[in-house]
Amino acid sequence: MASRRRMLLKVIILGDSGVGKTSLMNQYVNRKFSNQYKATIGADFLTKEVQFEDRQFTLQIWDTAGQERFQSLGVAFYRGADCCVLVYDVNVMKSFDNLNNWREEFLIQASPSDPENFPFVVLGNKIDVDSGNSRVVSEKKAKAWCASKGNIPYFETSAKEGFNVEAAFQCIAKNALKNEPEEDIYLPDTIDVVGRQQQRSSGCEC
Amino acid sequence: MSSDSSSTSGDEFTNPNPNPNSTSKPLEDQFASAALTEPDNEPPEIQESPNGVVNGSVSENNHGEIERNERGGAVGSNLEARQSVRWRRTNSEVEVEAPSSPSSSGYAGERGSSSGSGSSGGFEMIGGGIGGDDDEIQEVSNVDSIQDSQASWMPGKRHVDEDDASLSWRKRKKHFFILSNSGKPIYSRYGDEHKLAGFSATLQAIISFVENGGDRVKLVRAGNHQVVFLVKGPIYLVCISCTEEPYESLRGQLELIYGQMLLILTKSVNRCFEKNPKFDMTPLLGGTDVVFSSLIHSFSWNPATFLHAYTCLPLAYATRQAAGAILQDVADSGVLFAILMCKHKVISLVGAQKASLHPDDMLLLANFVMSSESFRTSESFSPICLPRYNPMAFLYAYVHYLDVDTYLMLLTTSSDAFYHLKDCRIRIEMVLLKSNVLSEVQRSMLDGGMHVEDLPTDPLPRSGTLSPHLGQPRDSPESFREPFVGIGGPAGLWHFMYRSIFLDQYVSSEFSPPINSPRKQKRLYRAYQNLYASMHDKGIGPHKTQFRRDENYVLLCWVTQDFELYAAFDPLADKAVAIKTCNRVCQWVKDVENEIFLLGASPFSW
Ligand SMILES: Nc1nc2c(ncn2[C@@H]2O[C@H](COP(=O)(O)OP(=O)(O)OP(=O)(O)O)[C@@H](O)[C@H]2O)c(=O)[nH]1
Ligand SMILES: [Mg+2]
């Protein structure tokens, strides 16, 4: 049981309601997109098997609700995260302004051991909308903010068109892995576990 | 334990009837036309189900005098006038009534709109193809909808573009509002809350005006509209309706809406208002429109909303026991409630020692889970509050769908319990698969529950050891039921609902022709709801019966300390035979109670 946890990389997705967190996750895990908005309740939980440097890992993705009433819920979900993904909508200034709150709230509630170097990834989503004409947050502005917070990797994405989603999650997985102490990965009993998890996930995905 | 209610079975039903063999008056004399009680100033296709017949006669019915109630009835003081309006039809018209025929019976004719396109420009058809909901009444001849009147309803809020200045908004038959005591809108069934700020302020003004006089406003009647108020601390709830539902029913609906709000937020929102009276609550309810609209929709199809009881999916006793055993196992490991449901029906449920679930909480929880799409896509973990259990505190719900309709809810007090609950779910799922519970559930969904056509003619032999599914073999349900299509069960029995008082559970027969469209089903539920309200209007004895006849149905209600039976018959059904049939229904329910109810404890709970 303990060893299974080590093979899991826990990823939390945060951001204002409606920026496209669920859509990004759905595009990444199921390659599906829906125009209909279905508010996330509490937190949804999905797993995805990823291959990285010839090894298999399970990304455990926590898609949280951006709705205001869930913001006190943090602790339950944030604890033990390996990477935190902050999402905003490039067409909504407020969702960008709020990134700072989301980041700080996460650091307070998850209280990671090394907050300075905790891996975040920022995604500017919905770049497809109106061919970019309704965009209010420039790439430059976003990148400047990321740089000021310790060089957070930044991606511009469209969950709708699947643009950059795979690349973003590759980076997310890589950063989550960096956070994991090396020695945990090479425990001898992990091999069965990987096998078992592969089976289960292939059952889920088809 | 299962024989709780057997003492009142048998022939007792006929005893409270002072004159069981009364020679019937000519049928025409017994019928007052419900269709004609519609207010004239309302276009008929907008009018809610015309069971004003029942509404208003409440005080009369309390006497339980069968002959009196038999006159059908009318709205309050207009009784005499209504009585003089006779409604006639011949037997042959009844016999030829086909489910989709708009002309023959009182069902469709008085609306003049049951032919699919018959909306004839009525504003309520703005809702277009959505249909089936409270105001967008539509005939649906689709076979699927016979089994399940939810089928044609689409979730989500509609008509957001409206406000109180829109004609269409004003004409909606049933509005629900939540507002704060400072007059800020929190929720409106129709229209955009922000645009309704002025209207909200008006409602608030009415309430505070009366409150300042040291009084409370509960009900305002304006023409054929009722305005019902419910004050819950800083939260005001208002219903404006011209559906002729009794006040008690509408108030009960407001209570449920308030409960739904608490389920999402807990009562601690009150504190926000104490700190800041101008507090704007709408953002806190973000994304929950579907939850409220689906609850409001359920007022017209789910009898649990007025019976305050839950219903079970019919299952073999052993199957339900198997499910209960594994849930009990989990409950012993620190889960407060473990609930396995299929749509709105319970498969099994278990509470940690002493913890018991109120049926209203179950209704609200199931509504919350089923209406939020988000739960269907993956495992979820969310704070929820059970208002009847503890309105102040959040519990945490782990929710997982085991198949399209079947979902497991594990409730705990600990916000850290996700992984534990996930492990519990894996264990439960394994056991359920191994013991075939899930496939039995699927089968039960297909077979349905009790069909009036299957009402046993002779009491089952007591010594019989066979337990056929709900009393009858159902190997080829279609061919078996063929001869009955269109005429319901024996003695003109169309439908029944049986509520066990000790179990907090009810069972309702499947809908069969002629009650086969969502609209007819809804009308029947409204009639039951009226009946329920009249039977529960204070000071009823242990045995009470009611017999009503109008042009839509013969309705029979029998309330004892142990159970309540509501039955609908063909309007031409013979009274004595109907009463006999009700006794048979009760016997039938008892014979199959192992399968249709969740009976007390699993072997582990004592
Ligand atoms: N055009 C466009 N629309 C998008 C994109 N991503 C999401 N949307 C739409 O934006 C709306 C909100 O998306 P969600 O993924 O549900 O938002 P969320 O961040 O999960 O919201 P919460 O669950 O409330 O926190 C939906 O209607 C999506 O279809 C995108 O890349 N392009
Ligand atoms: Mg979401």
Coordinates of N, CA and C and ligand atoms in Angstrom, one line a residue, chain A residues 15-24 33-41 63-67 125-129 157-161, ligand 1:
Chain A
G15 N -7.9 27.0 -10.0 CA -8.1 28.2 -10.8 C -9.6 28.6 -10.6
D16 N -9.9 29.8 -11.1 CA -11.3 30.3 -10.9 C -12.3 29.3 -11.6
S17 N -13.5 29.4 -11.2 CA -14.6 28.6 -11.8 C -14.7 29.0 -13.3
G18 N -14.8 28.1 -14.1 CA -15.1 28.3 -15.6 C -13.9 28.6 -16.4
V19 N -12.7 28.5 -15.9 CA -11.5 28.8 -16.7 C -11.2 27.6 -17.6
G20 N -11.7 26.4 -17.2 CA -11.5 25.2 -18.1 C -10.6 24.1 -17.5
K21 N -10.6 24.0 -16.2 CA -9.8 23.0 -15.5 C -10.3 21.6 -15.9
T22 N -11.6 21.4 -15.7 CA -12.2 20.1 -16.1 C -12.0 19.8 -17.5
S23 N -12.2 20.8 -18.4 CA -12.0 20.6 -19.8 C -10.6 20.2 -20.2
L24 N -9.6 20.8 -19.5 CA -8.2 20.5 -19.8 C -8.0 19.0 -19.4
F33 N -14.0 16.9 -25.5 CA -14.3 18.3 -25.1 C -15.8 18.5 -25.2
S34 N -16.4 19.2 -24.3 CA -17.8 19.6 -24.4 C -17.9 21.1 -24.2
N35 N -18.8 21.7 -25.0 CA -19.1 23.1 -24.8 C -19.9 23.4 -23.6
Q36 N -20.6 22.4 -23.1 CA -21.5 22.6 -22.0 C -20.7 22.7 -20.7
Y37 N -21.1 23.7 -19.8 CA -20.4 23.9 -18.6 C -21.1 23.0 -17.5
K38 N -20.4 22.1 -16.9 CA -20.9 21.4 -15.7 C -20.0 21.6 -14.5
A39 N -20.5 22.5 -13.7 CA -19.7 22.9 -12.5 C -19.1 21.6 -11.8
T40 N -17.9 21.7 -11.4 CA -17.3 20.6 -10.6 C -17.8 20.8 -9.2
I41 N -18.2 19.7 -8.6 CA -18.6 19.7 -7.2 C -17.5 19.1 -6.3
D63 N -9.1 17.3 -9.9 CA -9.7 18.5 -10.5 C -10.7 19.2 -9.5
T64 N -10.3 20.3 -9.0 CA -11.0 20.9 -7.9 C -12.1 21.9 -8.5
A65 N -13.1 22.2 -7.6 CA -14.1 23.1 -8.0 C -13.6 24.6 -7.8
G66 N -13.8 25.4 -8.8 CA -13.4 26.8 -8.6 C -14.4 27.6 -7.9
Q67 N -15.6 27.1 -7.8 CA -16.7 27.8 -7.1 C -16.2 28.3 -5.7
N125 N -5.5 29.4 -20.6 CA -6.4 28.5 -21.4 C -7.3 29.4 -22.2
K126 N -8.0 28.7 -23.1 CA -9.0 29.3 -24.0 C -8.4 30.3 -25.0
I127 N -7.2 30.0 -25.5 CA -6.6 30.9 -26.5 C -7.3 30.9 -27.8
D128 N -8.2 29.8 -28.0 CA -8.9 29.7 -29.3 C -10.0 30.7 -29.4
V129 N -10.5 31.2 -28.3 CA -11.8 32.0 -28.3 C -11.6 33.2 -29.2
T157 N -2.8 27.2 -23.7 CA -3.6 26.0 -24.2 C -4.9 26.4 -24.7
S158 N -5.5 25.4 -25.4 CA -6.9 25.4 -25.7 C -7.4 24.0 -25.5
A159 N -8.2 23.9 -24.4 CA -8.8 22.5 -24.2 C -9.8 22.2 -25.3
K160 N -10.4 23.2 -25.9 CA -11.3 22.9 -27.0 C -10.6 22.3 -28.2
E161 N -9.5 22.8 -28.5 CA -8.8 22.3 -29.7 C -7.7 21.3 -29.4
Ligands
LIG1 N1 -13.6 28.0 -26.4 C1 -13.1 27.3 -25.3 N2 -13.9 27.0 -24.3 C2 -13.4 26.3 -23.3 C3 -12.1 25.9 -23.2 N3 -11.9 25.3 -22.1 C4 -13.1 25.2 -21.4 N4 -14.0 25.9 -22.2 C5 -15.4 26.1 -21.8 O1 -15.5 26.8 -20.6 C6 -16.5 26.4 -19.8 C7 -16.0 26.0 -18.4 O2 -15.1 24.9 -18.5 P1 -14.8 23.9 -17.3 O3 -13.7 23.0 -17.7 O4 -16.1 23.3 -16.8 O5 -14.4 24.9 -16.1 P2 -13.8 24.6 -14.7 O6 -12.6 25.4 -14.5 O7 -13.7 23.2 -14.5 O8 -15.0 25.2 -13.8 P3 -15.3 24.7 -12.2 O9 -15.5 23.3 -12.3 O10 -16.6 25.5 -11.9 O11 -14.2 25.2 -11.4 C8 -17.2 25.2 -20.5 O12 -18.3 25.6 -21.1 C9 -16.1 24.8 -21.5 O13 -16.7 24.2 -22.6 C10 -11.2 26.3 -24.3 O14 -10.0 26.0 -24.3 N5 -11.8 27.0 -25.3

